[in-house]
C-alpha cells in the first residue's frame, strides 16, 4: 500500500499503516469540502451549498509541481483573477514527514494568510477535528476561516464562472452545446492519462506496472491519432479537457518518463501530441504557470511510494533491429 499521511481527528499522522485504527477512521470519513462559490451565493450547478463571490475573500493554496494545482493556477491566470483570488504556494519537495510545507523560495512562498509552516496546520485550523488527507489545490474562505473546496475539477468550474464581475468574463472552456462530449473527454483524459501516470509510478508490483504502462501508452496512441486531425481535443477551440491533458503532458518528459517509469516513449516521440502541447503552452498566459524546475524537484524527491525495485518498461525503440544508415 502506498504511504498515507493524513490528519485524523485534527492530529497529523506522518505515516499510517494497514491495521492502524486511525487509517480505518480516515477510510470511512465522509468526503468533505465541496462547497461552491457563485456570483450571488445561490446554490452551485448541482445544488451545492455556495458562498457569494467577493474580491479578496478566497485564497488558493497550490504548488507549481502538482498537475491538479497547476490547473487552478492556470485558470486564475487565464481568467485574470490574480487580484481577486490571492494565492500561497507550497514548496515542491513534500516527501518528508509533514508533507506540503511553506518556504520563501524560488518555487514557493510563505503562508500569506496564517504564517503556518505546513499545509496540514492550515487544514487543522479550518477544521480542528478534520479527518482527511492534506492536498493541493485548496480554496480557502477568509470570511468563515474554513476550507471551501479542494477538488481541482470543482475549483476550475468555480473560477470559470463565479468571479466574472472582476475577471475576464469572455474566457470560457465549457461551451454549453458540448456538455456530454466534454464530460466524456474529461473522463477519458483523467482516467486513462492524468491518473494513469501515477498508477505506473506508484505500482506495487512489476505485474501492475507492466499492465498499467501498456494501457497508458494505448491511450496516448489514441490521442495522437485524434490530434493528428484536429488542433484540440474537441475540435477547433480549447476546452476544459485540453487543460487537464496539458498539465500532464507538459510534465511528461521532465518527470513522468524519467521519474515515474512512463518510459516506453517520450512525449517528443509523438509528433501530434508534442505539437499540441506546444500550442497550449503558447496560449497567452500559460507559459508563466509552468515551472519545470519545481516539477523536477517534486518528482525526484525521495518518495518512498515509488518502488525502485520495479523495472521501467524498455523504450519502444529497438536498436537491435534498426538498420544502420552508414552500413545499410
Ligand atoms: N482530488 C484532488 C487531488 C489532488 C492531489 O492528489 N494532490 C496531490 C499533489 S499532486 C497532493 O496534494 N497529495 C498529498 C499527499 O499525497 O499527501 C484534486 O484533483 O484536486
PDB file of N, CA, C and O in Angstrom, residues 38-73:
ATOM      1  N   UNK A  38     -20.683  31.178  -5.939  1.00  0.00           N
ATOM      2  CA  UNK A  38     -21.485  31.661  -7.073  1.00  0.00           C
ATOM      3  C   UNK A  38     -21.564  33.182  -6.959  1.00  0.00           C
ATOM      4  O   UNK A  38     -21.328  33.741  -5.876  1.00  0.00           O
ATOM      5  N   UNK A  39     -21.916  33.857  -8.057  1.00  0.00           N
ATOM      6  CA  UNK A  39     -21.899  35.322  -8.014  1.00  0.00           C
ATOM      7  C   UNK A  39     -22.751  35.891  -6.882  1.00  0.00           C
ATOM      8  O   UNK A  39     -22.395  36.906  -6.283  1.00  0.00           O
ATOM      9  N   UNK A  40     -23.865  35.238  -6.564  1.00  0.00           N
ATOM     10  CA  UNK A  40     -24.766  35.797  -5.551  1.00  0.00           C
ATOM     11  C   UNK A  40     -24.953  34.887  -4.339  1.00  0.00           C
ATOM     12  O   UNK A  40     -25.799  35.169  -3.488  1.00  0.00           O
ATOM     13  N   UNK A  41     -24.218  33.788  -4.267  1.00  0.00           N
ATOM     14  CA  UNK A  41     -24.340  32.882  -3.116  1.00  0.00           C
ATOM     15  C   UNK A  41     -25.454  31.852  -3.260  1.00  0.00           C
ATOM     16  O   UNK A  41     -25.674  31.046  -2.361  1.00  0.00           O
ATOM     17  N   UNK A  42     -26.177  31.871  -4.405  1.00  0.00           N
ATOM     18  CA  UNK A  42     -27.196  30.824  -4.615  1.00  0.00           C
ATOM     19  C   UNK A  42     -26.505  29.495  -4.884  1.00  0.00           C
ATOM     20  O   UNK A  42     -25.355  29.475  -5.333  1.00  0.00           O
ATOM     21  N   UNK A  43     -27.194  28.356  -4.667  1.00  0.00           N
ATOM     22  CA  UNK A  43     -26.527  27.046  -4.782  1.00  0.00           C
ATOM     23  C   UNK A  43     -25.792  26.845  -6.115  1.00  0.00           C
ATOM     24  O   UNK A  43     -26.122  27.467  -7.122  1.00  0.00           O
ATOM     25  N   UNK A  44     -24.815  25.942  -6.078  1.00  0.00           N
ATOM     26  CA  UNK A  44     -23.992  25.658  -7.249  1.00  0.00           C
ATOM     27  C   UNK A  44     -24.761  24.894  -8.316  1.00  0.00           C
ATOM     28  O   UNK A  44     -25.940  24.572  -8.119  1.00  0.00           O
ATOM     29  N   UNK A  45     -24.107  24.542  -9.445  1.00  0.00           N
ATOM     30  CA  UNK A  45     -24.793  23.928 -10.589  1.00  0.00           C
ATOM     31  C   UNK A  45     -25.504  22.614 -10.257  1.00  0.00           C
ATOM     32  O   UNK A  45     -26.500  22.270 -10.875  1.00  0.00           O
ATOM     33  N   UNK A  46     -25.004  21.861  -9.293  1.00  0.00           N
ATOM     34  CA  UNK A  46     -25.697  20.627  -8.890  1.00  0.00           C
ATOM     35  C   UNK A  46     -26.300  20.773  -7.504  1.00  0.00           C
ATOM     36  O   UNK A  46     -26.441  19.804  -6.768  1.00  0.00           O
ATOM     37  N   UNK A  47     -26.664  22.015  -7.153  1.00  0.00           N
ATOM     38  CA  UNK A  47     -27.305  22.261  -5.862  1.00  0.00           C
ATOM     39  C   UNK A  47     -26.324  22.333  -4.688  1.00  0.00           C
ATOM     40  O   UNK A  47     -26.740  22.292  -3.523  1.00  0.00           O
ATOM     41  N   UNK A  48     -25.020  22.450  -4.961  1.00  0.00           N
ATOM     42  CA  UNK A  48     -24.040  22.515  -3.866  1.00  0.00           C
ATOM     43  C   UNK A  48     -24.283  23.773  -3.023  1.00  0.00           C
ATOM     44  O   UNK A  48     -24.590  24.831  -3.571  1.00  0.00           O
ATOM     45  N   UNK A  49     -24.116  23.665  -1.691  1.00  0.00           N
ATOM     46  CA  UNK A  49     -24.166  24.871  -0.869  1.00  0.00           C
ATOM     47  C   UNK A  49     -23.090  25.843  -1.353  1.00  0.00           C
ATOM     48  O   UNK A  49     -21.962  25.419  -1.637  1.00  0.00           O
ATOM     49  N   UNK A  50     -23.448  27.123  -1.486  1.00  0.00           N
ATOM     50  CA  UNK A  50     -22.482  28.058  -2.078  1.00  0.00           C
ATOM     51  C   UNK A  50     -22.341  29.311  -1.232  1.00  0.00           C
ATOM     52  O   UNK A  50     -23.224  29.655  -0.437  1.00  0.00           O
ATOM     53  N   UNK A  51     -21.221  29.975  -1.408  1.00  0.00           N
ATOM     54  CA  UNK A  51     -20.951  31.250  -0.737  1.00  0.00           C
ATOM     55  C   UNK A  51     -20.796  32.308  -1.831  1.00  0.00           C
ATOM     56  O   UNK A  51     -20.455  31.979  -2.968  1.00  0.00           O
ATOM     57  N   UNK A  52     -21.033  33.564  -1.516  1.00  0.00           N
ATOM     58  CA  UNK A  52     -21.009  34.580  -2.569  1.00  0.00           C
ATOM     59  C   UNK A  52     -19.593  34.974  -2.993  1.00  0.00           C
ATOM     60  O   UNK A  52     -18.675  34.993  -2.171  1.00  0.00           O
ATOM     61  N   UNK A  53     -19.441  35.294  -4.281  1.00  0.00           N
ATOM     62  CA  UNK A  53     -18.149  35.778  -4.787  1.00  0.00           C
ATOM     63  C   UNK A  53     -17.906  37.179  -4.250  1.00  0.00           C
ATOM     64  O   UNK A  53     -18.805  38.013  -4.255  1.00  0.00           O
ATOM     65  N   UNK A  54     -16.695  37.391  -3.762  1.00  0.00           N
ATOM     66  CA  UNK A  54     -16.285  38.734  -3.323  1.00  0.00           C
ATOM     67  C   UNK A  54     -14.802  38.841  -3.625  1.00  0.00           C
ATOM     68  O   UNK A  54     -14.078  37.868  -3.427  1.00  0.00           O
ATOM     69  N   UNK A  55     -14.335  40.000  -4.076  1.00  0.00           N
ATOM     70  CA  UNK A  55     -12.883  40.106  -4.317  1.00  0.00           C
ATOM     71  C   UNK A  55     -12.147  40.070  -2.978  1.00  0.00           C
ATOM     72  O   UNK A  55     -12.623  40.634  -1.993  1.00  0.00           O
ATOM     73  N   UNK A  56     -11.027  39.357  -2.955  1.00  0.00           N
ATOM     74  CA  UNK A  56     -10.206  39.316  -1.748  1.00  0.00           C
ATOM     75  C   UNK A  56     -10.700  38.357  -0.679  1.00  0.00           C
ATOM     76  O   UNK A  56     -10.070  38.204   0.359  1.00  0.00           O
ATOM     77  N   UNK A  57     -11.822  37.666  -0.911  1.00  0.00           N
ATOM     78  CA  UNK A  57     -12.340  36.774   0.135  1.00  0.00           C
ATOM     79  C   UNK A  57     -11.702  35.377   0.078  1.00  0.00           C
ATOM     80  O   UNK A  57     -11.496  34.741   1.103  1.00  0.00           O
ATOM     81  N   UNK A  58     -11.412  34.896  -1.124  1.00  0.00           N
ATOM     82  CA  UNK A  58     -10.951  33.500  -1.258  1.00  0.00           C
ATOM     83  C   UNK A  58      -9.453  33.457  -1.555  1.00  0.00           C
ATOM     84  O   UNK A  58      -8.902  34.368  -2.172  1.00  0.00           O
ATOM     85  N   UNK A  59      -8.836  32.380  -1.092  1.00  0.00           N
ATOM     86  CA  UNK A  59      -7.377  32.248  -1.198  1.00  0.00           C
ATOM     87  C   UNK A  59      -7.045  30.837  -1.674  1.00  0.00           C
ATOM     88  O   UNK A  59      -7.563  29.857  -1.136  1.00  0.00           O
ATOM     89  N   UNK A  60      -6.168  30.749  -2.667  1.00  0.00           N
ATOM     90  CA  UNK A  60      -5.788  29.435  -3.195  1.00  0.00           C
ATOM     91  C   UNK A  60      -4.478  28.956  -2.571  1.00  0.00           C
ATOM     92  O   UNK A  60      -3.517  29.735  -2.484  1.00  0.00           O
ATOM     93  N   UNK A  61      -4.452  27.709  -2.159  1.00  0.00           N
ATOM     94  CA  UNK A  61      -3.205  27.052  -1.767  1.00  0.00           C
ATOM     95  C   UNK A  61      -2.835  26.075  -2.885  1.00  0.00           C
ATOM     96  O   UNK A  61      -3.643  25.205  -3.231  1.00  0.00           O
ATOM     97  N   UNK A  62      -1.631  26.259  -3.447  1.00  0.00           N
ATOM     98  CA  UNK A  62      -1.244  25.481  -4.634  1.00  0.00           C
ATOM     99  C   UNK A  62       0.230  25.090  -4.550  1.00  0.00           C
ATOM    100  O   UNK A  62       0.949  25.546  -3.654  1.00  0.00           O
ATOM    101  N   UNK A  63       0.658  24.291  -5.533  1.00  0.00           N
ATOM    102  CA  UNK A  63       2.093  24.100  -5.760  1.00  0.00           C
ATOM    103  C   UNK A  63       2.287  24.039  -7.265  1.00  0.00           C
ATOM    104  O   UNK A  63       1.464  23.434  -7.966  1.00  0.00           O
ATOM    105  N   UNK A  64       3.368  24.643  -7.749  1.00  0.00           N
ATOM    106  CA  UNK A  64       3.646  24.568  -9.190  1.00  0.00           C
ATOM    107  C   UNK A  64       4.005  23.152  -9.614  1.00  0.00           C
ATOM    108  O   UNK A  64       3.962  22.821 -10.793  1.00  0.00           O
ATOM    109  N   UNK A  65       4.371  22.308  -8.654  1.00  0.00           N
ATOM    110  CA  UNK A  65       4.767  20.947  -9.003  1.00  0.00           C
ATOM    111  C   UNK A  65       3.578  20.081  -9.382  1.00  0.00           C
ATOM    112  O   UNK A  65       3.672  19.240 -10.262  1.00  0.00           O
ATOM    113  N   UNK A  66       2.464  20.293  -8.721  1.00  0.00           N
ATOM    114  CA  UNK A  66       1.342  19.350  -8.800  1.00  0.00           C
ATOM    115  C   UNK A  66       0.434  19.660  -9.995  1.00  0.00           C
ATOM    116  O   UNK A  66       0.009  20.802 -10.169  1.00  0.00           O
ATOM    117  N   UNK A  67       0.119  18.648 -10.815  1.00  0.00           N
ATOM    118  CA  UNK A  67      -0.694  18.920 -12.005  1.00  0.00           C
ATOM    119  C   UNK A  67      -2.109  19.380 -11.670  1.00  0.00           C
ATOM    120  O   UNK A  67      -2.701  20.161 -12.400  1.00  0.00           O
ATOM    121  N   UNK A  68      -2.671  18.904 -10.550  1.00  0.00           N
ATOM    122  CA  UNK A  68      -4.041  19.299 -10.183  1.00  0.00           C
ATOM    123  C   UNK A  68      -4.037  20.757  -9.739  1.00  0.00           C
ATOM    124  O   UNK A  68      -4.945  21.522 -10.078  1.00  0.00           O
ATOM    125  N   UNK A  69      -3.013  21.130  -8.990  1.00  0.00           N
ATOM    126  CA  UNK A  69      -2.905  22.536  -8.565  1.00  0.00           C
ATOM    127  C   UNK A  69      -2.554  23.429  -9.751  1.00  0.00           C
ATOM    128  O   UNK A  69      -2.999  24.575  -9.828  1.00  0.00           O
ATOM    129  N   UNK A  70      -1.768  22.877 -10.678  1.00  0.00           N
ATOM    130  CA  UNK A  70      -1.379  23.652 -11.858  1.00  0.00           C
ATOM    131  C   UNK A  70      -2.614  24.174 -12.591  1.00  0.00           C
ATOM    132  O   UNK A  70      -2.674  25.306 -13.043  1.00  0.00           O
ATOM    133  N   UNK A  71      -3.642  23.306 -12.685  1.00  0.00           N
ATOM    134  CA  UNK A  71      -4.866  23.731 -13.389  1.00  0.00           C
ATOM    135  C   UNK A  71      -5.506  24.933 -12.717  1.00  0.00           C
ATOM    136  O   UNK A  71      -6.036  25.822 -13.376  1.00  0.00           O
ATOM    137  N   UNK A  72      -5.491  24.941 -11.393  1.00  0.00           N
ATOM    138  CA  UNK A  72      -6.101  26.064 -10.662  1.00  0.00           C
ATOM    139  C   UNK A  72      -5.288  27.339 -10.903  1.00  0.00           C
ATOM    140  O   UNK A  72      -5.850  28.420 -11.130  1.00  0.00           O
ATOM    141  N   UNK A  73      -3.961  27.217 -10.882  1.00  0.00           N
ATOM    142  CA  UNK A  73      -3.095  28.381 -11.150  1.00  0.00           C
ATOM    143  C   UNK A  73      -3.390  28.908 -12.560  1.00  0.00           C
ATOM    144  O   UNK A  73      -3.494  30.110 -12.807  1.00  0.00           O
TER     145      UNK A  73
END
